mmCIF file of C-alpha atoms in Angstrom:
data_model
loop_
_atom_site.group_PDB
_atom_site.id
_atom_site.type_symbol
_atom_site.label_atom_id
_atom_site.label_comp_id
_atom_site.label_asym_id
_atom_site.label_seq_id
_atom_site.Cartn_x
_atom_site.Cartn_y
_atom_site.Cartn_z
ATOM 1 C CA UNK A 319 95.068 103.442 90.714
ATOM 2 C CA UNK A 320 95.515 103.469 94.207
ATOM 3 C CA UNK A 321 95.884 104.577 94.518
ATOM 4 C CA UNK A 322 89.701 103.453 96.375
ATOM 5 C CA UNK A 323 89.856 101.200 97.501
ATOM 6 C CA UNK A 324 82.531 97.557 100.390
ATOM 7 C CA UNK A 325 80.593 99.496 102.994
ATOM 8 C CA UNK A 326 81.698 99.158 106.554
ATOM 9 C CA UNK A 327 80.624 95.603 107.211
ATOM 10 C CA UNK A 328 82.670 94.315 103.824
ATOM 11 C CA UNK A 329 85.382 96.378 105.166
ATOM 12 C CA UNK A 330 86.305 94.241 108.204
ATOM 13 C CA UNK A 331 86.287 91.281 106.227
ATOM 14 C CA UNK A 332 88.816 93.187 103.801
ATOM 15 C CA UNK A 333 91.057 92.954 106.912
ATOM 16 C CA UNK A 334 91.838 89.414 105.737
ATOM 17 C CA UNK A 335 93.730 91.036 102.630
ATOM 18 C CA UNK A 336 94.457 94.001 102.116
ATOM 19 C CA UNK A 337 93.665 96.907 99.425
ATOM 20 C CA UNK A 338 95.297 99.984 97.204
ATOM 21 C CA UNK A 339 93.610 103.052 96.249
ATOM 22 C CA UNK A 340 90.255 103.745 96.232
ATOM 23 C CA UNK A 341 86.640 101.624 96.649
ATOM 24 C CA UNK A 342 83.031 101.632 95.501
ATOM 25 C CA UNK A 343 80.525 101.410 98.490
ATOM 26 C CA UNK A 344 79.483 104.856 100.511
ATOM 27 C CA UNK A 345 78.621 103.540 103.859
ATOM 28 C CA UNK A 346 77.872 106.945 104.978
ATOM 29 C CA UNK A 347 74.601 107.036 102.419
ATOM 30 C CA UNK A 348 74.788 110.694 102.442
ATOM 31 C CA UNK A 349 76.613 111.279 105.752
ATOM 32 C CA UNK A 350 79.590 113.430 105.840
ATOM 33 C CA UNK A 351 80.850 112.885 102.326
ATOM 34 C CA UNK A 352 80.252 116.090 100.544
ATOM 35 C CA UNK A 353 77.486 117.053 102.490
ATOM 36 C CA UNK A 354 78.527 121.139 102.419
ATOM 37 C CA UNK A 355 78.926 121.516 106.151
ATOM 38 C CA UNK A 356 82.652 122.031 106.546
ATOM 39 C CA UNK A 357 84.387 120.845 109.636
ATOM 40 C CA UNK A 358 85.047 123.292 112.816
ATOM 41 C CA UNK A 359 87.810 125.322 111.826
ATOM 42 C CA UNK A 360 89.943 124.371 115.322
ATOM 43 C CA UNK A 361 89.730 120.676 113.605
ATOM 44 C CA UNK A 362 91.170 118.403 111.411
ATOM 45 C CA UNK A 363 88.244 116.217 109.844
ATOM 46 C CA UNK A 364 90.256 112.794 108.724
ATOM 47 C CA UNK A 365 88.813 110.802 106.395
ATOM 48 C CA UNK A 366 89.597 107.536 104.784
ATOM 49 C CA UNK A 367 88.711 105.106 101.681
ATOM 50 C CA UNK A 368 87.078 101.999 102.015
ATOM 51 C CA UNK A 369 90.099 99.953 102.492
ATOM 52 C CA UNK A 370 92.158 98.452 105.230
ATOM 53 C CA UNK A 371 95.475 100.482 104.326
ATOM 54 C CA UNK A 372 93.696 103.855 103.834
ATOM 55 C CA UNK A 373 92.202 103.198 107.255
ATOM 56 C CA UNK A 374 95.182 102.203 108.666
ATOM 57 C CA UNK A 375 97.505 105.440 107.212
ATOM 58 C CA UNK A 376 94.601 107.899 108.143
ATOM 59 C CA UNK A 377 94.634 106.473 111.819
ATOM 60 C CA UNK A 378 98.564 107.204 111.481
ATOM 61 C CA UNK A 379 98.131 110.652 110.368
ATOM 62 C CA UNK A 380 95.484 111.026 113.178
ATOM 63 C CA UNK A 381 97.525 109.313 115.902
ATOM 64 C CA UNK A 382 100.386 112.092 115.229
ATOM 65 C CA UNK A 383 98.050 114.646 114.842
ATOM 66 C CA UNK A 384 96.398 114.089 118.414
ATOM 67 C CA UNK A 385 100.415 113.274 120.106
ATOM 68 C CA UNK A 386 100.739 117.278 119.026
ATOM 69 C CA UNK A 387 97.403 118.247 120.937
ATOM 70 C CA UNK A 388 96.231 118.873 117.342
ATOM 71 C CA UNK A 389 91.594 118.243 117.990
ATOM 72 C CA UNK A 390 90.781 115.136 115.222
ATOM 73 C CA UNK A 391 87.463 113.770 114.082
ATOM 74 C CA UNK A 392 87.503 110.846 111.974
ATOM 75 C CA UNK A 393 85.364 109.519 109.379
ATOM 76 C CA UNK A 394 86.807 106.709 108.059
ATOM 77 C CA UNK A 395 85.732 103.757 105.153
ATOM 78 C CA UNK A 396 84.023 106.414 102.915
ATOM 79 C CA UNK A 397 84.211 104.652 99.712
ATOM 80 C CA UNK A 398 86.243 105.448 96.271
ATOM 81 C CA UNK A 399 87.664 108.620 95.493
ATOM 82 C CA UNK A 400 84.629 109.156 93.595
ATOM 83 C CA UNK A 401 82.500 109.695 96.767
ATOM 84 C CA UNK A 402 85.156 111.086 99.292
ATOM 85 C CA UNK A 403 86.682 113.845 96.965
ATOM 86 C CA UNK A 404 83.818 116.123 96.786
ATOM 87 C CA UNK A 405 84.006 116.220 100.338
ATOM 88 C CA UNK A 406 87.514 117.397 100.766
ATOM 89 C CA UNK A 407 86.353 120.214 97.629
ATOM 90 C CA UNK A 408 83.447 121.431 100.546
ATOM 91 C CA UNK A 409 85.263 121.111 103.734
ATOM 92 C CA UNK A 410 83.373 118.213 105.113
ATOM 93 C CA UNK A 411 86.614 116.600 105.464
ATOM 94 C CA UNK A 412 90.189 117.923 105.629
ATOM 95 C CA UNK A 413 92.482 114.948 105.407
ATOM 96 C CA UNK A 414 92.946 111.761 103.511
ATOM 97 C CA UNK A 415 95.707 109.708 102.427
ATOM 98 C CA UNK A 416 96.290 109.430 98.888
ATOM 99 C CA UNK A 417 97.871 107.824 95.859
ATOM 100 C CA UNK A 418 99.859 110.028 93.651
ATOM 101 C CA UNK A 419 99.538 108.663 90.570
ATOM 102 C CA UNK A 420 95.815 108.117 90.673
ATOM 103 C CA UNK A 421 94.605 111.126 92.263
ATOM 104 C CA UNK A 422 97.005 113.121 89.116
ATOM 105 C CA UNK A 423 94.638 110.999 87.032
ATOM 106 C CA UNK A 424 91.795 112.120 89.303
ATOM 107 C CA UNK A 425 92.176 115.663 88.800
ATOM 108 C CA UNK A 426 93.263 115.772 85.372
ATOM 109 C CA UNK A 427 92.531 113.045 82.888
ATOM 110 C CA UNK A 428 95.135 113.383 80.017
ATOM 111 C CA UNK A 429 98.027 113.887 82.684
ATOM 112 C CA UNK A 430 101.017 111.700 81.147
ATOM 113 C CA UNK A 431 103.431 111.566 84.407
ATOM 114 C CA UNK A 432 104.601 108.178 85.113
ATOM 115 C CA UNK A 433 107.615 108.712 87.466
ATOM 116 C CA UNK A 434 107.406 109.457 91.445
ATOM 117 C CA UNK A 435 109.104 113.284 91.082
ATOM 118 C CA UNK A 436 106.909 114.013 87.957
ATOM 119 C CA UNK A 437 103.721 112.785 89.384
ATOM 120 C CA UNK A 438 104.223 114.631 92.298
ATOM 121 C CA UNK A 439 105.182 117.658 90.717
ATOM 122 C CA UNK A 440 102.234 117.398 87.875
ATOM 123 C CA UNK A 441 99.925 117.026 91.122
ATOM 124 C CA UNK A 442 100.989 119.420 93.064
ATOM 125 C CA UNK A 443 99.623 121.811 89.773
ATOM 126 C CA UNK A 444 96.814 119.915 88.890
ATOM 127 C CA UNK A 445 94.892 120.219 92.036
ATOM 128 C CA UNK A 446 92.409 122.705 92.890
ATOM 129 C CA UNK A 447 93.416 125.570 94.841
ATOM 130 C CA UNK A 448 91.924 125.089 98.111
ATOM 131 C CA UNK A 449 93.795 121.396 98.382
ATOM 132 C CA UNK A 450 97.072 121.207 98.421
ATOM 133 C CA UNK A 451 99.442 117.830 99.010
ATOM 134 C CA UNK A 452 102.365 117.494 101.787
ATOM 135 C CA UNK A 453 105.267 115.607 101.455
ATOM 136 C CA UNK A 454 105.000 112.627 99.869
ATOM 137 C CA UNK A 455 106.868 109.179 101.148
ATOM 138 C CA UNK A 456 108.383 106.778 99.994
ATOM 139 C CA UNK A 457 106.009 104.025 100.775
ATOM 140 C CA UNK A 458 104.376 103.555 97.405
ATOM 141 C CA UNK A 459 101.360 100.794 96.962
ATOM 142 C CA UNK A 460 100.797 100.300 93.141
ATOM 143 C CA UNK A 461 97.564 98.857 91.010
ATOM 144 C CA UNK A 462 98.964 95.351 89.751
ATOM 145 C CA UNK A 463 97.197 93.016 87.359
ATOM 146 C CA UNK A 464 98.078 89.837 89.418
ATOM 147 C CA UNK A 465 96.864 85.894 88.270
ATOM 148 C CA UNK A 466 97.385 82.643 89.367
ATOM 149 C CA UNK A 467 100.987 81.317 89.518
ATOM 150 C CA UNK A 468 99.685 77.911 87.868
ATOM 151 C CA UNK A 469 98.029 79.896 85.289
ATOM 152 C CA UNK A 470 101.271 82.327 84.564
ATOM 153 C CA UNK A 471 103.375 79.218 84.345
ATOM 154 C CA UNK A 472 100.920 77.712 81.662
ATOM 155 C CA UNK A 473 100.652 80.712 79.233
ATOM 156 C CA UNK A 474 104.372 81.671 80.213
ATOM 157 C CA UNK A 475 103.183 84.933 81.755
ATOM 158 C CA UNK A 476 105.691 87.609 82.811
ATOM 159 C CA UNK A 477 104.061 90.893 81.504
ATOM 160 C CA UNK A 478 100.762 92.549 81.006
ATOM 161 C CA UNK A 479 101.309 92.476 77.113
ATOM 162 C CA UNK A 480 102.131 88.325 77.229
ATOM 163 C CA UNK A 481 98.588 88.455 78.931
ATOM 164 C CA UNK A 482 96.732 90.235 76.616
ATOM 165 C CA UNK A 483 98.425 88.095 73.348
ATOM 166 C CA UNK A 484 96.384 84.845 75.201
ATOM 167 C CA UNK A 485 92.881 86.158 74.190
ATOM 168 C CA UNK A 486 90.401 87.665 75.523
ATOM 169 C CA UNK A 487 90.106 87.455 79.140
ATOM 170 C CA UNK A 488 87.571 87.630 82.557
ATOM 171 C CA UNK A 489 88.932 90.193 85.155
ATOM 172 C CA UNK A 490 87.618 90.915 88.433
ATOM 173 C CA UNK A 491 88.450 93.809 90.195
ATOM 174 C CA UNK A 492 86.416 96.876 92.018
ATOM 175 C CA UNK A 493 83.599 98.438 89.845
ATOM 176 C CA UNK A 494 85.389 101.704 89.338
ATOM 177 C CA UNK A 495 88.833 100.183 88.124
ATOM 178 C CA UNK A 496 86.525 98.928 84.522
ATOM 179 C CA UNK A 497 86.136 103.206 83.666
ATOM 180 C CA UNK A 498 89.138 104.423 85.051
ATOM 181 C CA UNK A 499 92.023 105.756 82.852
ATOM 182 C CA UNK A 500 94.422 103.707 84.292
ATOM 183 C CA UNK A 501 92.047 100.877 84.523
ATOM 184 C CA UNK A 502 90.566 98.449 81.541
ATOM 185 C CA UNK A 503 90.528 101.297 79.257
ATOM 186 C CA UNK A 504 94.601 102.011 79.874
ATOM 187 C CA UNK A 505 95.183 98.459 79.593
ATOM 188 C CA UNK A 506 93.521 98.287 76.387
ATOM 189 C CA UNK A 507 95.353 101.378 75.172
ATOM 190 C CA UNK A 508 98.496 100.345 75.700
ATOM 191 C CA UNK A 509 98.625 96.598 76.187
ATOM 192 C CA UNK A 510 95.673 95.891 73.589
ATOM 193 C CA UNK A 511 93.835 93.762 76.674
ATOM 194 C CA UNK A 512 90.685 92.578 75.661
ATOM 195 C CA UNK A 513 88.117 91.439 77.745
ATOM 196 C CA UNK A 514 85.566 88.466 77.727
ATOM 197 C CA UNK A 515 83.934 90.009 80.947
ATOM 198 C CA UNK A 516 84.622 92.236 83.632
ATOM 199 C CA UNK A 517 83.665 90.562 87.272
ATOM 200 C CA UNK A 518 83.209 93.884 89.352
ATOM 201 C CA UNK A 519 84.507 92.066 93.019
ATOM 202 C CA UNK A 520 85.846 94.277 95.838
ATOM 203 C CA UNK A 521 88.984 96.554 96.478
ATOM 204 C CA UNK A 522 91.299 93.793 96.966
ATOM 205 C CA UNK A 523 88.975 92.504 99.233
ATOM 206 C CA UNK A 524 88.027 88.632 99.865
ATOM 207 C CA UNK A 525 86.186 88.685 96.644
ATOM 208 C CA UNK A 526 88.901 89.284 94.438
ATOM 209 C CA UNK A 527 91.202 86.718 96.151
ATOM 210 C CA UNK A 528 88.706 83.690 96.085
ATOM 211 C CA UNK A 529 87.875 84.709 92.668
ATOM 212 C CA UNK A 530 91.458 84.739 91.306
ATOM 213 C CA UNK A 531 91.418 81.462 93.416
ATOM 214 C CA UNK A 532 89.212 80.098 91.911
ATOM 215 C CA UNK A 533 89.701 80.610 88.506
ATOM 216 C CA UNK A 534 86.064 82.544 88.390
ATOM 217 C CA UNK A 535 88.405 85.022 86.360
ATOM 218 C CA UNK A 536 91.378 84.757 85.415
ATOM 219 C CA UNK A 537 93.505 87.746 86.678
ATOM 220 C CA UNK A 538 92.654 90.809 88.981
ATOM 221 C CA UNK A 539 93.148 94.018 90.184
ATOM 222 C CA UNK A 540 95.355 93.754 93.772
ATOM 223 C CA UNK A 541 97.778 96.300 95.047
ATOM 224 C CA UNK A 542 100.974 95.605 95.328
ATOM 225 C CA UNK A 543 101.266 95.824 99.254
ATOM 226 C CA UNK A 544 98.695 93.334 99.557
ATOM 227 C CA UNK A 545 99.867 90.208 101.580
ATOM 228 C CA UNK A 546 97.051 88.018 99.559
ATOM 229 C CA UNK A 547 99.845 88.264 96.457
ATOM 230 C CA UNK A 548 102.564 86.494 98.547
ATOM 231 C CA UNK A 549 99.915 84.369 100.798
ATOM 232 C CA UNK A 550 98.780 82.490 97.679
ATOM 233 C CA UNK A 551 101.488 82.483 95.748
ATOM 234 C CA UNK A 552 99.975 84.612 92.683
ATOM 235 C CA UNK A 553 101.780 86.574 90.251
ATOM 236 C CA UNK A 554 101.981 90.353 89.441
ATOM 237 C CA UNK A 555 102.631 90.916 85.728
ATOM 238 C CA UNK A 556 105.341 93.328 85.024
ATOM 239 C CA UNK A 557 104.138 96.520 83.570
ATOM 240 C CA UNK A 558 106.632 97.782 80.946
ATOM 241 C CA UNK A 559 104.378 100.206 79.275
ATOM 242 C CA UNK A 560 104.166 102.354 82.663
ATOM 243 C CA UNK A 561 99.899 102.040 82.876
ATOM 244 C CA UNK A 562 99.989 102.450 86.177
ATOM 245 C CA UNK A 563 101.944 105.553 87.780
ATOM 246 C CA UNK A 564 104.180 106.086 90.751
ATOM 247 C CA UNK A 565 101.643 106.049 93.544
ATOM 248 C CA UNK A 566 103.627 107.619 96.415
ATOM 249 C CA UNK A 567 101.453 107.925 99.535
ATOM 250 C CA UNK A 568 100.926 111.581 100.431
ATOM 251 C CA UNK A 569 98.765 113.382 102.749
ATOM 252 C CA UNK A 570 95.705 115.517 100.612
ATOM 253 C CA UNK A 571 94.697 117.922 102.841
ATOM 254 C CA UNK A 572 92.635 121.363 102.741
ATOM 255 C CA UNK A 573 94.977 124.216 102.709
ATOM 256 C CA UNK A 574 93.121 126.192 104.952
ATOM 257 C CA UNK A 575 93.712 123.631 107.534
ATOM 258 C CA UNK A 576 97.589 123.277 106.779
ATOM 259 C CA UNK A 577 99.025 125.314 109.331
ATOM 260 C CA UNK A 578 102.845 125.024 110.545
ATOM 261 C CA UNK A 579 102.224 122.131 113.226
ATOM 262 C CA UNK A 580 100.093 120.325 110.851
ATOM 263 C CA UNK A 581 102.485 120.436 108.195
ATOM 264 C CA UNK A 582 105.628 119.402 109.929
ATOM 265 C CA UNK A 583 103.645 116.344 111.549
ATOM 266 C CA UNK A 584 102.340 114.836 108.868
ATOM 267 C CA UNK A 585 105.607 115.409 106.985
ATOM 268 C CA UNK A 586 107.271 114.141 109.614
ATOM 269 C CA UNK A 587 104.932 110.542 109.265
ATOM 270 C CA UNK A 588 106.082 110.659 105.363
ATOM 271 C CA UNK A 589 109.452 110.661 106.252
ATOM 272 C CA UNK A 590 109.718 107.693 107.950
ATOM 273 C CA UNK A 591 106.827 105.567 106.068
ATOM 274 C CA UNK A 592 108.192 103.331 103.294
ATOM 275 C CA UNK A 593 106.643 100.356 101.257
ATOM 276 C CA UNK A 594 108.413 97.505 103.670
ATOM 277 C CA UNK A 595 106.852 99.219 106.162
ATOM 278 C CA UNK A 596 103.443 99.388 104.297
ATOM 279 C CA UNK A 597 103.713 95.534 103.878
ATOM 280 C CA UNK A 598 104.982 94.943 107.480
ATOM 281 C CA UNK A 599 101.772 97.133 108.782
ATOM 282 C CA UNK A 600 99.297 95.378 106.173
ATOM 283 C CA UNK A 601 100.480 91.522 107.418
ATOM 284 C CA UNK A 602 99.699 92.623 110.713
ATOM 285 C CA UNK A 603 96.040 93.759 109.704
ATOM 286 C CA UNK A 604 95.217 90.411 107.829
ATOM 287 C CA UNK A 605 96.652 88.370 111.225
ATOM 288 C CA UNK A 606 93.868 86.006 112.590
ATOM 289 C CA UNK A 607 93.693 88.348 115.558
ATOM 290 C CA UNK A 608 92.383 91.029 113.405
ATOM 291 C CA UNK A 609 93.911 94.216 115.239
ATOM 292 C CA UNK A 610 92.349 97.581 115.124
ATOM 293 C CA UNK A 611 93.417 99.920 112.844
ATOM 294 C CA UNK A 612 93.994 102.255 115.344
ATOM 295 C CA UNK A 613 95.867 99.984 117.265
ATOM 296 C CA UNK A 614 98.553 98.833 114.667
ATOM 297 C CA UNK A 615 98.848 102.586 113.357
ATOM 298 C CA UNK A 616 99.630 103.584 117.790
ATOM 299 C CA UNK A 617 102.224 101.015 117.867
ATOM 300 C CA UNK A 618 103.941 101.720 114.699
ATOM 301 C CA UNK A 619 103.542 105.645 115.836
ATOM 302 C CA UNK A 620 105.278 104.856 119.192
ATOM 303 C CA UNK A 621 107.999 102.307 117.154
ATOM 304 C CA UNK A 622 109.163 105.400 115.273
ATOM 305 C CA UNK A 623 109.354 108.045 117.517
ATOM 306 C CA UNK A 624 106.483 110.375 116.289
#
């Protein structure tokens, strides 16, 4: 339920993790999220979600874009798929990475896809027809409900359903992962999770860490790129009951804006982007050094020849 990923200031101090699919905040308070004013039609408008990989994929796509003399504007930390998708339906923006699985879900609530080549192929239907997706890669960043290694090892935790047999529970995660259909409600569909409370935290962010930490609650919402999972040695439950979907990264983009050159570029990025390098790229954006965005996405861009 990549998957959105908080306003602009929480998102540098995301850098310190790292996020999945879609946040809450809209830093632009009305800006160019759905306003109605599509972008110049000799442009690609980029956009991004409120988290560090989103950021860091749409400064990929618009790094590759700009090497082909293709003209960019970016407008980047949006918030959750909530707020940026209207503005990819008006033409405010024209680009955004996405999540398979999630945005299926998105677009069409009952869809029942849980594997990469169905999901894609379920999405590729689903969507409206002035959006369209490209090729989707191989890098895939996945939902996970993650918790403590100490408290795995003390309930003898190895799946979502051992979790939900231990009682009611406190979860933290972003606001918007408590209504979606992949969120608490799927996991009480098919896992019978019940809650004690729902924390609403960040997208992965430093919240959500210190709270799983902590033991403020007592498992969480990460992604499954997120370096915070290995960093502190927590724990993401299996997931036998397929809740959460392939979530292949893909570029959503407005079709009117998908010529030839735009197409075989970005396809081109989704050919060579896998999860290892996902990972690789995330580690370096939670480094003490705290790199640009821009600047990990150039030198991954000049690494792989695009």
């Amino acid at each position: 339920m990549k998957r959105v990923l908080t306003a602009a200031a929480a998102a540098t101090a995301a850098l310190l993790t790292l996020t999945a699919c879609g946040g809450s905040g809209d830093p632009l308070a009305g800006g160019s999220s759905g306003t109605g004013t599509p972008a110049p039609t000799d442009t690609i408008a980029v956009g991004s979600a409120n988290f560090p990989e989103s950021t860091l994929i749409a400064e990929i796509y618009a790094g590759a874009l700009e090497a082909k003399g293709v003209k960019v504007t970016r407008t980047l930390n949006i918030g959750s798929r909530e707020t940026y998708y209207p503005g990819l339906q008006d033409g405010s923006i024209d680009l955004i990475p996405e999540y398979t699985g999630v945005l299926l879900t998105h677009v069409k609530k009952d869809a029942t896809a849980s594997k990469a080549d169905e999901v894609y192929s379920a999405l590729q239907a689903a969507l409206p027809g002035t959006l369209t997706v490209l090729d989707k890669s191989a890098a895939e960043d996945k939902d996970a409900v993650v918790v403590t290694k100490a408290f795995a090892t003390e309930k003898n935790l190895k799946t979502i359903g051992d979790l939900a047999k231990t009682g009611p529970v406190t979860f933290g995660g972003p606001p918007e992962f408590q209504k979606r259909a992949d969120g608490i409600p799927g996991l009480a569909d098919k896992y019978k999770l019940e809650l004690k409370e729902y924390k609403s935290l960040d997208v992965g962010g430093p919240l959500t860490v210190d709270a799983l930490k902590s033991g403020a609650v007592q498992a969480a919402d990460l992604f499954t790129t997120d370096p915070a999972i290995t960093t502190n040695d927590f724990v993401a439950l299996e997931d036998p009951e397929a809740n959460f979907a392939a979530q292949n990264v893909v570029p959503l983009i407005n079709k009117s804006k998908a010529g030839d050159l735009v197409k075989s570029t970005l396809n081109a990025v989704s050919a060579k982007l896998t999860t290892e390098i996902l990972i690789e790229l995330n580690g370096k954006l939670a480094a003490p050094s705290k790199p640009n965005a821009a600047v990990v996405a150039k030198e991954w861009l000049a690494t792989a020849g695009i």
